[in-house]
Structure formats: C-alpha cells, structure tokens
Short mmCIF file of C-alpha atoms in Angstrom, two decimals:
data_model
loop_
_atom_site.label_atom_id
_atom_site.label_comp_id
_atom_site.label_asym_id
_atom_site.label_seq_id
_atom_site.Cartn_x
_atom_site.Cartn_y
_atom_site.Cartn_z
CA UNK A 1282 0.00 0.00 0.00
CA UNK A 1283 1.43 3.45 -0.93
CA UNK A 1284 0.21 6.95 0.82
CA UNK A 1285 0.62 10.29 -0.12
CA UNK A 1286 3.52 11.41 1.43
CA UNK A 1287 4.58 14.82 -0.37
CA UNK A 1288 0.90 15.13 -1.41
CA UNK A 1289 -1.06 18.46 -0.42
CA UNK A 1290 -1.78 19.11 2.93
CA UNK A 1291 -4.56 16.54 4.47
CA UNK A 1292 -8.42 18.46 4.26
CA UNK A 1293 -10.34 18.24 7.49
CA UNK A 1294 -12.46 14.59 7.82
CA UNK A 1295 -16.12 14.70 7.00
CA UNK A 1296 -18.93 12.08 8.85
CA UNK A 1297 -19.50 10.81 5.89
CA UNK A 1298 -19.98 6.81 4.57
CA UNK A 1299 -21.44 4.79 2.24
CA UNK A 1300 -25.03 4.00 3.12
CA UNK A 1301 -26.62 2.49 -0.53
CA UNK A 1302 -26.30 1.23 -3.76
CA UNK A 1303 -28.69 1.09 -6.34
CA UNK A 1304 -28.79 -2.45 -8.60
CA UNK A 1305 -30.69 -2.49 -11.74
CA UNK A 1306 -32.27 -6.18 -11.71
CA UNK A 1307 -34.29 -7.83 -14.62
CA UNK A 1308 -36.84 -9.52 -12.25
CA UNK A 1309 -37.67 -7.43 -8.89
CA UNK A 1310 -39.53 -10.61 -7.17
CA UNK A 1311 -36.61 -12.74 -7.88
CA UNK A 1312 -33.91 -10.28 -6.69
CA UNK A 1313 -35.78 -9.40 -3.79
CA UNK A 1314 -35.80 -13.32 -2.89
CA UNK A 1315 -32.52 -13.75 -3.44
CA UNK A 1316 -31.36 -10.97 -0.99
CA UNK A 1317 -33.76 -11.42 1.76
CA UNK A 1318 -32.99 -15.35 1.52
CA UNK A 1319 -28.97 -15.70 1.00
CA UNK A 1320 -28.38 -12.06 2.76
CA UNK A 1321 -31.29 -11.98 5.63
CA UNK A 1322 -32.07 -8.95 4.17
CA UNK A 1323 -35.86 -6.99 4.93
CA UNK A 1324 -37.94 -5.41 2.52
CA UNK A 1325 -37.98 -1.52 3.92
CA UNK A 1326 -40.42 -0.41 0.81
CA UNK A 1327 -41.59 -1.86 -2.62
CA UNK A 1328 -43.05 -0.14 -5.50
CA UNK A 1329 -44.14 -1.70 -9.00
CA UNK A 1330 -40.32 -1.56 -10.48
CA UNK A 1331 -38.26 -0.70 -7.18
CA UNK A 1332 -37.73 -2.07 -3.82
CA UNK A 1333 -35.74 -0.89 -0.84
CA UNK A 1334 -33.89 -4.02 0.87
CA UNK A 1335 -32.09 -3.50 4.36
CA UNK A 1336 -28.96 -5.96 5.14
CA UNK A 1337 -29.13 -6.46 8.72
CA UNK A 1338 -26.28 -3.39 9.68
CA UNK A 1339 -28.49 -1.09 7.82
CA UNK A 1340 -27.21 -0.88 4.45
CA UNK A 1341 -29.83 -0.35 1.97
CA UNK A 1342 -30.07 -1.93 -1.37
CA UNK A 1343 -32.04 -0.11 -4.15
CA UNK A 1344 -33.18 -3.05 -6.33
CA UNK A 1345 -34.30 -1.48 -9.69
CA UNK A 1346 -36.44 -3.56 -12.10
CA UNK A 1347 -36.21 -2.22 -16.29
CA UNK A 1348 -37.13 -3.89 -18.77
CA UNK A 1349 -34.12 -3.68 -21.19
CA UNK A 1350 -31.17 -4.15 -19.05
CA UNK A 1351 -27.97 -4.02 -20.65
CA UNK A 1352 -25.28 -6.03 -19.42
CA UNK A 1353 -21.85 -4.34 -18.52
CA UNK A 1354 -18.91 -5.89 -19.92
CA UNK A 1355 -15.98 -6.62 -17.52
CA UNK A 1356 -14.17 -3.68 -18.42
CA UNK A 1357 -16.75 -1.49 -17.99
CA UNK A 1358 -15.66 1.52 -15.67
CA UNK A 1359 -17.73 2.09 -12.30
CA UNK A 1360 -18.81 -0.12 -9.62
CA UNK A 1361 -18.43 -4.10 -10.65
CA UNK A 1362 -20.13 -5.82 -7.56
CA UNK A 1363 -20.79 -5.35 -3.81
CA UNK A 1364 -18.39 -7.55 -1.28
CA UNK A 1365 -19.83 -8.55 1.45
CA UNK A 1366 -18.07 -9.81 5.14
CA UNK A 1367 -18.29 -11.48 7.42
CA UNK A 1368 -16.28 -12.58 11.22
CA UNK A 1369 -18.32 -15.47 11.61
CA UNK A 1370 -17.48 -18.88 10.20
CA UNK A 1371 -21.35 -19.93 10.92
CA UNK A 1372 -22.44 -17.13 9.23
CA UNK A 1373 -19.90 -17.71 6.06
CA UNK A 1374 -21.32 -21.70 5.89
CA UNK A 1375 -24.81 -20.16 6.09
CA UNK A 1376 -24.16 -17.83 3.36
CA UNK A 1377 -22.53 -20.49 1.07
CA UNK A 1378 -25.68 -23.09 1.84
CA UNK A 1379 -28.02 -20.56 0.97
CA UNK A 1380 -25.84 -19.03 -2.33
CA UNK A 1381 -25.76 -22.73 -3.27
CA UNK A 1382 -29.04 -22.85 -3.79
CA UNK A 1383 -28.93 -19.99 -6.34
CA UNK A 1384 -25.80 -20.79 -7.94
CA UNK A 1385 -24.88 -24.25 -7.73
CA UNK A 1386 -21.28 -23.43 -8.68
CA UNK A 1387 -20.92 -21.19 -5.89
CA UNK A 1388 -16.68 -21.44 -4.59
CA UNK A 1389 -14.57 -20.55 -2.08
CA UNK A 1390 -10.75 -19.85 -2.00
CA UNK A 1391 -8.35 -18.44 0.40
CA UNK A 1392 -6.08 -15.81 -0.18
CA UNK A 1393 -3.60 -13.93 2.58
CA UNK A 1394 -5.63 -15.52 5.33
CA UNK A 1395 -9.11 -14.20 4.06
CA UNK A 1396 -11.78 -16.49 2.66
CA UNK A 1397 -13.54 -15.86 -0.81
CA UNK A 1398 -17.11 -16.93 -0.74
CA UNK A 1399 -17.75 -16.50 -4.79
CA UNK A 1400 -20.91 -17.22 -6.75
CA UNK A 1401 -23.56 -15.14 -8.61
CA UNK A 1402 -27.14 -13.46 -8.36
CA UNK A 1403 -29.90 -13.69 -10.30
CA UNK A 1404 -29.25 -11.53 -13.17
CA UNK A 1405 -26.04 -13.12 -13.06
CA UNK A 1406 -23.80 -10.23 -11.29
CA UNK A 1407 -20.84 -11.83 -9.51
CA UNK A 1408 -21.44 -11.77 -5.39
CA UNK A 1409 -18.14 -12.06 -2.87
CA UNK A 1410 -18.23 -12.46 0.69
CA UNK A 1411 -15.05 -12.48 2.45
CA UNK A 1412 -14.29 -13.70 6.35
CA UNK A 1413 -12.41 -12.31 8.12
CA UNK A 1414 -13.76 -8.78 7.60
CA UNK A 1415 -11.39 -5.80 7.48
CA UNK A 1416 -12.35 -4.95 10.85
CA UNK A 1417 -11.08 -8.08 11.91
CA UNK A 1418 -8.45 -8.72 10.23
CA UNK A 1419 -7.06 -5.43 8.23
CA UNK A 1420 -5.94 -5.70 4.63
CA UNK A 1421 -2.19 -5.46 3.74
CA UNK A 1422 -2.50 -6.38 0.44
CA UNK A 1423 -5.07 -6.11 -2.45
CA UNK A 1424 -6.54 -9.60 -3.17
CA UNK A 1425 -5.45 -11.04 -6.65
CA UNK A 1426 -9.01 -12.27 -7.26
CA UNK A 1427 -10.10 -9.02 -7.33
CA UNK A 1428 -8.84 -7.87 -10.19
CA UNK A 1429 -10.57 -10.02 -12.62
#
C-alpha cells in the first residue's frame, strides 16, 4: 500500500460513509428473494419496479427492475459488484448453503488468510463475501481475485 507522502496538505475529515447502492435487476420478485434469503435482508419499501432491501447493519439496497437491461462488460468503468463480510465462520457456511441454492457453482478460495465466498445473483452479477472482515483482520495487500 502506498500513501501520499509529499501530497497536499490533508483536508479536514467529513462524517460521511457509504449508506446504498442502487442495482438495476431484470426480475424485482426474484432479486428481492434472493437478498432477503442468501443475505437476511428486509424489505424496507416496494413499489411496482423498485424495492428498498435493508442488510441487517443497515445498508440499503435499491433493487431497480427495467425492462431492457444491458449487461456491462468486464471492463466497464464504475462499480463491478458489492463484497460482502463477514467474522463469523457460521455465518460464512450459512451464506454459502443458501448461495448454493442460487448458484450451484458457488466457490470458495483463500487468499492472505481471508476467505472468498464466490458465486452469482440472479441476473447473473458476480457476489463475494469475504471472512475475516477488514475490521477483523485489516488488509495489507489487495486480493489477486479481485482484479478479474
């Protein structure tokens, strides 16, 4: 990891974080299944082509239903998938039981002492879960895996 050592002089912090994300999804039923299911996530609203999902910390997942959905390709800039964490090794087993049943080719690997849960979601978007979390066990290095 490099910092900024001769970079400008560090701005004041702001209370800010990341709170949502909004997924565009093919079928809203289906993706709304799959999150609450594999995720334990509740429904906080639902409208005719958008739901609001809540993970259990409080993070809230937009789940946008269009018609025409375009698939990105790989190399597509922005965001390429959520990663999920988890301390827990019962919660990671859970997680892979229940992702199983979506993905049967749902697999894990391990990489500088962190577990990779990886499978995919409904429309096919790849899903990660990794345990230890960052809070538990910091990152030193960036995860080969990730890159592709």
């Amino acid at each position: 990891m490099t910092t900024d050592i001769d970079g400008p002089p560090p701005q004041p912090e702001v209370n800010a974080h990341v709170a949502s994300c909004v997924i565009r999804v093919s079928n809203l039923e289906r993706s709304v299944t799959f999150y609450r299911d594999v995720f334990s996530c509740q429904v906080g609203l639902h409208d005719k082509d958008m739901a609001l999902v809540l993970t259990p910390t409080g993070f809230q997942l937009y789940l946008h239903a269009q018609r025409s959905v375009r698939r990105r390709s790989a190399g597509t800039l922005g965001v390429s998938y959520l990663m999920w964490a988890t301390d827990s090794q019962s919660d990671l087993d859970l997680i892979t039981g229940r992702l199983r049943a979506y993905d049967p080719a749902v697999f894990t690997h391990t990489e500088n002492g962190v577990t990779f849960l990886e499978g995919v979601d409904p429309d096919g978007r790849r899903i990660i879960v990794a345990s230890p979390s960052p809070r538990q066990l910091p990152r030193t290095i960036i995860a080969e895996r990730l890159r592709g």
